[in-house]
Amino acid sequence: MKIHNFCAGPSILPTKVMDQASKAVKELDKSGLSLIEISHRSKVFVEIMEEACKLALELTKLKDKGYKALFLQGGASQQFIMSAYNLLKNKAGFINTGTWSTKAMKEAKLLGEVIEIASSKEANFNYIPKGYNIPSDLDYLHLTTNNTIFGTQLKDIPSTQVPLVADMSSDIFSRNFDYSKFDLFYAGAQKNMGPAGTTLVILKENIFGKVSRVIPSILDYSIHAKSGSMFNTPPVFAVYTSLLTLRWIKSQGGIDSIGVKNATKSKYLYDEIDRNSKFIGFAAEKDRSEMNATFNLVDPALTESFDLLCESAGISGLKGHRSVGGYRASMYNALPIESVKVLISCMQNLEKKY
Ligand SMILES: *Cc1c(COP(=O)(O)O)cnc(C)c1O
């Protein structure tokens, strides 16, 4: 049976990427060697890393605009402390839109003053705060562009002179977005790009060297930049698979055309959530995420019946995060629209039956 993978992360990758990645584990490009047993300093792998960095900048339309792309380790979670290490002199501002922003704030507090500029905690993060004032003396303002757990997404980038830093783990490469408004953004690969194990960081080259603290080498962006993301052994499989996904995105017409598909997929599902008398959406309508749709049953007594319907249709990974409950349908780039249609028909079957 075909499985429809709605998992929030690690998550679905394009079939073509999975085929190419698994072949490369056996033998990389007729080299006689496996991707995971060659030197990361070999010409073939250095080229893989260079192409991945180049494509990441090209797809975000930041090529030749003074940005660098790095493939690092430690997940998005390591970026919480690493961004503060490299950028936080006195104080940083945060828009607290969920679990991940809260964690990022906790880490930054180890190195300086942290100001919560706005928060939606009082409503269990079901909306994105708006209309706040941004003090001009912040070293940077940190945003989470998509809140994977709560299913909200930032639609408008706040306008400010303060440098913007963003966690884009769950919506990078998913929509037409002005990436040049950010000084630094990062994304763990395992939501929309590849397997867990690498984190893409894109940053302006002129943000290095502004803090006076001693930075441990492994946490120093300038050291990683100078060594072409090879300060230490990079996670070769995760980087190569990410490159395959970036090539796939390009072959689909880039972010603009992927963005149109994602908008269509999520509109289908949200329309059904709103139409269907058995379901209710969790996130505020105007802040709804195109990547992760969170919704609940109006009558929780139908949980078992709905779960059975989904299971027999091959739907996987729909369970909501424990802090929200209910359901979460993650519709990352690689999820085909057919999967969304299968989910919708399960929702309609539930309504017809009960
Ligand atoms: C998954 C996720 C993280 C955590 O990523 P790790 O790679 O596990 O550290 C951070 N931020 C967001 C928005 C996420 O979706």
Short mmCIF file of C-alpha atoms and ligand atoms in Angstrom, two decimals:
data_model
loop_
_atom_site.label_atom_id
_atom_site.label_comp_id
_atom_site.label_asym_id
_atom_site.label_seq_id
_atom_site.Cartn_x
_atom_site.Cartn_y
_atom_site.Cartn_z
CA MET A 1 0.00 0.00 0.00
CA LYS A 2 1.19 3.50 -0.77
CA ILE A 3 2.01 5.41 2.41
CA HIS A 4 1.14 9.09 2.65
CA ASN A 5 3.80 10.58 4.90
CA PHE A 6 2.57 13.62 6.85
CA CYS A 7 5.33 13.41 9.45
CA ALA A 8 6.58 16.73 10.88
CA GLY A 9 10.25 15.75 10.83
CA PRO A 10 12.26 13.88 9.81
CA SER A 11 9.89 13.91 6.90
CA ILE A 12 9.10 13.02 3.33
CA LEU A 13 11.72 13.57 0.62
CA PRO A 14 11.19 13.42 -3.15
CA THR A 15 11.20 9.82 -4.48
CA LYS A 16 13.88 10.73 -6.99
CA VAL A 17 16.11 12.06 -4.19
CA MET A 18 15.64 8.86 -2.18
CA ASP A 19 16.59 6.75 -5.22
CA GLN A 20 19.69 8.79 -6.00
CA ALA A 21 20.78 8.95 -2.35
CA SER A 22 20.44 5.23 -1.84
CA LYS A 23 22.40 4.51 -5.04
CA ALA A 24 25.17 6.85 -3.88
CA VAL A 25 25.52 4.92 -0.64
CA LYS A 26 26.47 1.91 -2.78
CA GLU A 27 28.47 3.78 -5.36
CA LEU A 28 28.88 7.48 -5.99
CA ASP A 29 28.85 8.50 -9.65
CA LYS A 30 30.70 5.41 -11.00
CA SER A 31 33.66 6.15 -8.71
CA GLY A 32 33.76 2.58 -7.43
CA LEU A 33 33.37 3.98 -3.93
CA SER A 34 30.47 4.69 -1.64
CA LEU A 35 29.51 8.25 -0.79
CA ILE A 36 30.08 7.41 2.87
CA GLU A 37 33.53 5.90 2.46
CA ILE A 38 35.27 8.60 0.44
CA SER A 39 37.36 11.42 1.86
CA HIS A 40 35.47 14.63 2.47
CA ARG A 41 38.57 16.34 1.07
CA SER A 42 38.33 14.42 -2.20
CA LYS A 43 37.63 16.47 -5.30
CA VAL A 44 34.30 14.77 -5.77
CA PHE A 45 33.03 15.66 -2.30
CA VAL A 46 34.45 19.19 -2.29
CA GLU A 47 32.45 19.74 -5.49
CA ILE A 48 29.31 18.38 -3.83
CA MET A 49 29.70 20.81 -0.94
CA GLU A 50 30.40 23.74 -3.27
CA GLU A 51 27.41 23.00 -5.46
CA ALA A 52 25.12 22.62 -2.42
CA CYS A 53 26.22 26.02 -1.05
CA LYS A 54 25.90 27.64 -4.48
CA LEU A 55 22.42 26.22 -5.08
CA ALA A 56 21.20 27.24 -1.63
CA LEU A 57 22.14 30.85 -2.42
CA GLU A 58 20.76 30.67 -5.94
CA LEU A 59 17.36 29.30 -4.83
CA THR A 60 17.01 31.95 -2.11
CA LYS A 61 18.00 34.60 -4.68
CA LEU A 62 21.02 35.65 -2.63
CA LYS A 63 23.72 34.85 -5.15
CA ASP A 64 26.27 37.68 -5.47
CA LYS A 65 24.57 39.62 -2.68
CA GLY A 66 27.27 39.26 -0.05
CA TYR A 67 25.93 36.11 1.58
CA LYS A 68 27.59 32.80 2.42
CA ALA A 69 25.97 29.40 2.83
CA LEU A 70 27.34 26.90 5.33
CA PHE A 71 26.43 23.30 6.07
CA LEU A 72 27.04 22.73 9.76
CA GLN A 73 26.09 20.16 12.41
CA GLY A 74 24.30 20.19 15.75
CA GLY A 75 20.85 20.85 14.29
CA ALA A 76 18.86 24.05 14.46
CA SER A 77 19.24 23.72 18.23
CA GLN A 78 22.95 24.43 18.01
CA GLN A 79 22.17 27.61 16.07
CA PHE A 80 20.29 28.95 19.11
CA ILE A 81 23.59 29.32 20.98
CA MET A 82 25.84 29.78 17.93
CA SER A 83 23.95 32.81 16.61
CA ALA A 84 24.15 34.41 20.04
CA TYR A 85 27.86 33.63 20.36
CA ASN A 86 28.61 35.38 17.11
CA LEU A 87 26.12 38.27 17.14
CA LEU A 88 25.02 39.11 20.67
CA LYS A 89 26.98 42.01 22.13
CA ASN A 90 24.48 43.50 24.58
CA LYS A 91 20.92 42.60 23.86
CA ALA A 92 18.82 40.65 21.45
CA GLY A 93 15.08 40.75 20.87
CA PHE A 94 12.87 37.73 20.30
CA ILE A 95 9.37 37.22 18.98
CA ASN A 96 8.22 34.25 20.98
CA THR A 97 5.96 32.17 18.76
CA GLY A 98 6.40 28.73 20.24
CA THR A 99 8.55 25.98 21.63
CA TRP A 100 11.51 26.64 19.34
CA SER A 101 11.60 30.40 19.93
CA THR A 102 11.41 29.75 23.67
CA LYS A 103 14.39 27.42 23.44
CA ALA A 104 16.34 29.92 21.33
CA MET A 105 15.72 32.62 23.97
CA LYS A 106 16.90 30.36 26.77
CA GLU A 107 20.23 29.79 25.04
CA ALA A 108 20.81 33.44 24.08
CA LYS A 109 20.28 34.42 27.73
CA LEU A 110 23.53 32.65 28.56
CA LEU A 111 25.42 35.35 26.65
CA GLY A 112 23.55 38.62 27.05
CA GLU A 113 20.33 40.41 27.67
CA VAL A 114 17.29 38.93 25.98
CA ILE A 115 14.11 40.92 25.46
CA GLU A 116 10.85 39.26 24.59
CA ILE A 117 9.41 41.81 22.18
CA ALA A 118 6.12 39.95 21.75
CA SER A 119 4.68 36.56 22.57
CA SER A 120 1.55 34.51 21.89
CA LYS A 121 2.16 32.15 24.80
CA GLU A 122 -1.06 33.20 26.56
CA ALA A 123 -3.02 31.62 23.68
CA ASN A 124 -0.85 28.47 23.48
CA PHE A 125 0.90 30.09 20.51
CA ASN A 126 -2.06 29.78 18.16
CA TYR A 127 -1.26 33.11 16.43
CA ILE A 128 1.66 35.30 15.35
CA PRO A 129 1.93 38.56 17.35
CA LYS A 130 1.75 41.77 15.32
CA GLY A 131 2.00 45.51 15.84
CA TYR A 132 4.86 45.47 18.34
CA ASN A 133 7.63 48.04 18.64
CA ILE A 134 11.16 47.01 17.91
CA PRO A 135 13.78 48.92 19.96
CA SER A 136 16.48 50.29 17.67
CA ASP A 137 19.34 49.34 19.98
CA LEU A 138 18.99 45.59 19.60
CA ASP A 139 21.94 43.65 18.20
CA TYR A 140 19.37 41.59 16.33
CA LEU A 141 15.79 40.46 16.32
CA HIS A 142 15.19 36.71 16.24
CA LEU A 143 12.13 35.25 14.52
CA THR A 144 10.84 31.76 13.84
CA THR A 145 9.28 31.89 10.38
CA ASN A 146 7.25 28.71 10.76
CA ASN A 147 6.13 27.18 14.01
CA THR A 148 6.20 23.49 13.26
CA ILE A 149 4.41 22.43 16.44
CA PHE A 150 1.59 25.00 16.53
CA GLY A 151 1.05 25.36 12.79
CA THR A 152 1.53 29.12 12.46
CA GLN A 153 3.67 30.90 9.89
CA LEU A 154 5.04 34.41 9.65
CA LYS A 155 3.52 36.08 6.58
CA ASP A 156 4.98 39.59 6.83
CA ILE A 157 8.60 40.20 7.69
CA PRO A 158 8.72 43.05 10.25
CA SER A 159 10.27 46.19 8.82
CA THR A 160 13.14 47.43 10.94
CA GLN A 161 16.74 48.62 10.71
CA VAL A 162 17.71 46.03 13.31
CA PRO A 163 19.41 42.95 11.80
CA LEU A 164 17.02 40.01 11.48
CA VAL A 165 17.94 36.45 12.41
CA ALA A 166 15.53 33.62 11.67
CA ASP A 167 14.96 29.98 12.39
CA MET A 168 13.49 28.70 9.09
CA SER A 169 13.83 25.00 9.87
CA SER A 170 10.37 24.05 8.72
CA ASP A 171 9.66 26.40 5.84
CA ILE A 172 12.92 27.17 4.07
CA PHE A 173 12.62 26.79 0.26
CA SER A 174 8.84 26.49 0.57
CA ARG A 175 7.61 29.90 -0.60
CA ASN A 176 8.50 33.08 -2.36
CA PHE A 177 10.07 35.08 0.46
CA ASP A 178 12.45 38.03 0.56
CA TYR A 179 15.41 36.24 2.07
CA SER A 180 17.57 39.35 1.62
CA LYS A 181 15.78 40.97 4.56
CA PHE A 182 17.64 38.61 6.88
CA ASP A 183 21.21 38.91 8.08
CA LEU A 184 21.29 35.28 9.10
CA PHE A 185 18.91 32.36 8.84
CA TYR A 186 19.23 28.68 9.54
CA ALA A 187 17.37 25.44 9.03
CA GLY A 188 17.90 21.90 10.22
CA ALA A 189 17.81 19.74 7.07
CA GLN A 190 15.27 17.19 8.24
CA LYS A 191 12.07 19.14 7.57
CA ASN A 192 12.28 20.32 4.00
CA MET A 193 15.72 19.48 2.68
CA GLY A 194 17.26 16.17 3.64
CA PRO A 195 17.98 13.72 6.44
CA ALA A 196 18.85 14.89 9.95
CA GLY A 197 22.53 15.62 10.48
CA THR A 198 23.21 18.90 8.78
CA THR A 199 21.98 22.46 9.25
CA LEU A 200 22.03 25.04 6.52
CA VAL A 201 23.11 28.49 7.69
CA ILE A 202 22.99 31.44 5.31
CA LEU A 203 24.51 34.66 6.57
CA LYS A 204 25.79 38.03 5.44
CA GLU A 205 29.54 38.07 5.14
CA ASN A 206 29.82 41.42 6.91
CA ILE A 207 28.38 40.20 10.20
CA PHE A 208 31.57 38.45 11.27
CA GLY A 209 33.85 39.86 13.94
CA LYS A 210 31.46 42.27 15.66
CA VAL A 211 31.61 40.72 19.12
CA SER A 212 34.68 40.86 21.34
CA ARG A 213 34.17 37.58 23.19
CA VAL A 214 36.37 34.59 22.47
CA ILE A 215 34.36 32.17 20.35
CA PRO A 216 35.15 28.45 20.49
CA SER A 217 36.30 27.47 16.98
CA ILE A 218 33.51 24.98 16.41
CA LEU A 219 30.94 27.74 17.11
CA ASP A 220 32.65 30.45 15.07
CA TYR A 221 30.89 31.20 11.76
CA SER A 222 33.98 32.90 10.32
CA ILE A 223 36.06 29.76 10.85
CA HIS A 224 33.44 27.58 9.15
CA ALA A 225 33.17 30.09 6.33
CA LYS A 226 36.92 30.21 5.78
CA SER A 227 37.15 26.44 5.65
CA GLY A 228 34.25 25.99 3.24
CA SER A 229 32.15 24.12 5.82
CA MET A 230 35.01 21.67 6.29
CA PHE A 231 36.47 22.83 9.60
CA ASN A 232 35.73 19.32 10.75
CA THR A 233 34.42 16.29 8.85
CA PRO A 234 31.04 17.26 7.43
CA PRO A 235 28.10 14.81 7.51
CA VAL A 236 28.65 13.74 3.91
CA PHE A 237 25.43 11.77 3.47
CA ALA A 238 23.22 14.56 4.83
CA VAL A 239 24.95 17.19 2.71
CA TYR A 240 24.79 15.11 -0.46
CA THR A 241 21.11 14.27 0.04
CA SER A 242 20.38 17.95 0.69
CA LEU A 243 22.13 18.79 -2.57
CA LEU A 244 19.92 16.28 -4.39
CA THR A 245 16.84 17.99 -2.92
CA LEU A 246 18.11 21.42 -3.92
CA ARG A 247 18.61 20.17 -7.48
CA TRP A 248 15.08 18.75 -7.37
CA ILE A 249 13.67 22.11 -6.21
CA LYS A 250 15.46 23.81 -9.08
CA SER A 251 14.09 21.25 -11.54
CA GLN A 252 10.57 22.00 -10.25
CA GLY A 253 10.98 25.63 -11.26
CA GLY A 254 12.54 26.91 -8.04
CA ILE A 255 10.91 28.31 -4.94
CA ASP A 256 8.33 30.39 -6.78
CA SER A 257 6.74 27.42 -8.45
CA ILE A 258 7.10 25.17 -5.37
CA GLY A 259 5.41 27.99 -3.43
CA VAL A 260 2.39 27.95 -5.72
CA LYS A 261 2.03 24.18 -5.23
CA ASN A 262 2.35 24.49 -1.45
CA ALA A 263 -0.30 27.23 -1.36
CA THR A 264 -2.66 24.99 -3.34
CA LYS A 265 -2.07 21.94 -1.15
CA SER A 266 -2.63 23.82 2.09
CA LYS A 267 -5.68 25.68 0.75
CA TYR A 268 -7.33 22.35 -0.12
CA LEU A 269 -6.79 21.05 3.39
CA TYR A 270 -7.79 24.24 5.24
CA ASP A 271 -10.92 24.56 3.12
CA GLU A 272 -11.89 21.06 4.19
CA ILE A 273 -11.09 21.73 7.87
CA ASP A 274 -13.37 24.80 7.71
CA ARG A 275 -16.12 23.05 5.75
CA ASN A 276 -16.20 19.76 7.63
CA SER A 277 -18.46 19.82 10.72
CA LYS A 278 -16.29 17.23 12.50
CA PHE A 279 -13.09 19.29 12.55
CA ILE A 280 -11.83 22.59 13.86
CA GLY A 281 -8.56 24.33 13.01
CA PHE A 282 -6.11 25.22 15.80
CA ALA A 283 -4.15 28.19 14.44
CA ALA A 284 -5.61 31.67 13.82
CA GLU A 285 -6.81 31.76 10.23
CA LYS A 286 -4.56 34.50 8.90
CA ASP A 287 -1.47 32.95 10.47
CA ARG A 288 -2.04 29.42 9.24
CA SER A 289 1.07 27.58 8.14
CA GLU A 290 1.30 26.18 4.64
CA MET A 291 3.69 23.56 5.97
CA ASN A 292 2.04 22.23 9.13
CA ALA A 293 -1.74 22.29 9.48
CA THR A 294 -2.95 21.74 13.06
CA PHE A 295 -6.54 20.71 13.68
CA ASN A 296 -8.73 18.87 16.15
CA LEU A 297 -11.85 16.75 16.17
CA VAL A 298 -14.86 18.67 17.49
CA ASP A 299 -15.86 15.47 19.29
CA PRO A 300 -12.77 13.68 20.63
CA ALA A 301 -14.85 10.50 20.97
CA LEU A 302 -14.40 10.05 17.20
CA THR A 303 -10.61 9.80 17.55
CA GLU A 304 -10.42 6.05 17.20
CA SER A 305 -12.73 6.00 14.16
CA PHE A 306 -10.81 8.73 12.38
CA ASP A 307 -7.46 7.15 13.18
CA LEU A 308 -8.70 3.87 11.72
CA LEU A 309 -9.91 5.55 8.54
CA CYS A 310 -6.52 7.25 8.14
CA GLU A 311 -4.60 4.09 8.86
CA SER A 312 -6.50 2.06 6.30
CA ALA A 313 -5.87 4.78 3.70
CA GLY A 314 -2.11 4.60 4.33
CA ILE A 315 -1.84 7.92 6.14
CA SER A 316 1.16 8.12 8.42
CA GLY A 317 2.54 10.71 10.85
CA LEU A 318 -0.66 12.69 11.43
CA LYS A 319 -0.61 12.71 15.22
CA GLY A 320 -0.41 16.21 16.70
CA HIS A 321 2.44 17.28 18.95
CA ARG A 322 1.72 16.59 22.62
CA SER A 323 1.57 20.33 23.40
CA VAL A 324 -1.35 20.86 20.99
CA GLY A 325 -2.99 17.42 20.74
CA GLY A 326 -5.27 16.52 17.85
CA TYR A 327 -3.75 16.29 14.40
CA ARG A 328 -0.96 17.89 12.44
CA ALA A 329 -0.63 17.40 8.71
CA SER A 330 2.85 18.38 7.55
CA MET A 331 2.82 19.23 3.87
CA TYR A 332 6.45 19.79 3.03
CA ASN A 333 7.67 20.39 -0.53
CA ALA A 334 7.93 16.69 -1.36
CA LEU A 335 4.42 15.77 -0.26
CA PRO A 336 2.33 15.20 -3.40
CA ILE A 337 -1.08 16.81 -3.67
CA GLU A 338 -2.56 13.28 -4.02
CA SER A 339 -1.67 12.64 -0.37
CA VAL A 340 -3.59 15.74 0.68
CA LYS A 341 -6.58 14.52 -1.34
CA VAL A 342 -6.46 11.12 0.38
CA LEU A 343 -6.50 12.85 3.78
CA ILE A 344 -9.42 15.02 2.73
CA SER A 345 -11.40 11.98 1.62
CA CYS A 346 -10.82 10.35 5.04
CA MET A 347 -12.18 13.50 6.67
CA GLN A 348 -15.21 13.42 4.39
CA ASN A 349 -15.79 9.72 5.07
CA LEU A 350 -15.79 10.41 8.80
CA GLU A 351 -18.40 13.11 8.35
CA LYS A 352 -20.60 10.85 6.21
CA LYS A 353 -20.39 7.93 8.62
CA TYR A 354 -21.14 9.81 11.85
C1 LIG B 1 12.59 20.87 14.23
C2 LIG B 1 12.85 22.28 14.55
C3 LIG B 1 13.95 22.68 15.34
C4 LIG B 1 14.90 21.69 15.97
O1 LIG B 1 15.77 21.19 15.05
P1 LIG B 1 16.99 20.24 15.46
O2 LIG B 1 17.67 20.05 14.17
O3 LIG B 1 16.38 18.99 16.03
O4 LIG B 1 17.79 20.95 16.47
C5 LIG B 1 14.14 24.02 15.56
N1 LIG B 1 13.30 24.94 15.04
C6 LIG B 1 12.24 24.60 14.30
C7 LIG B 1 11.37 25.67 13.73
C8 LIG B 1 11.98 23.26 14.02
O5 LIG B 1 10.93 22.92 13.26
#
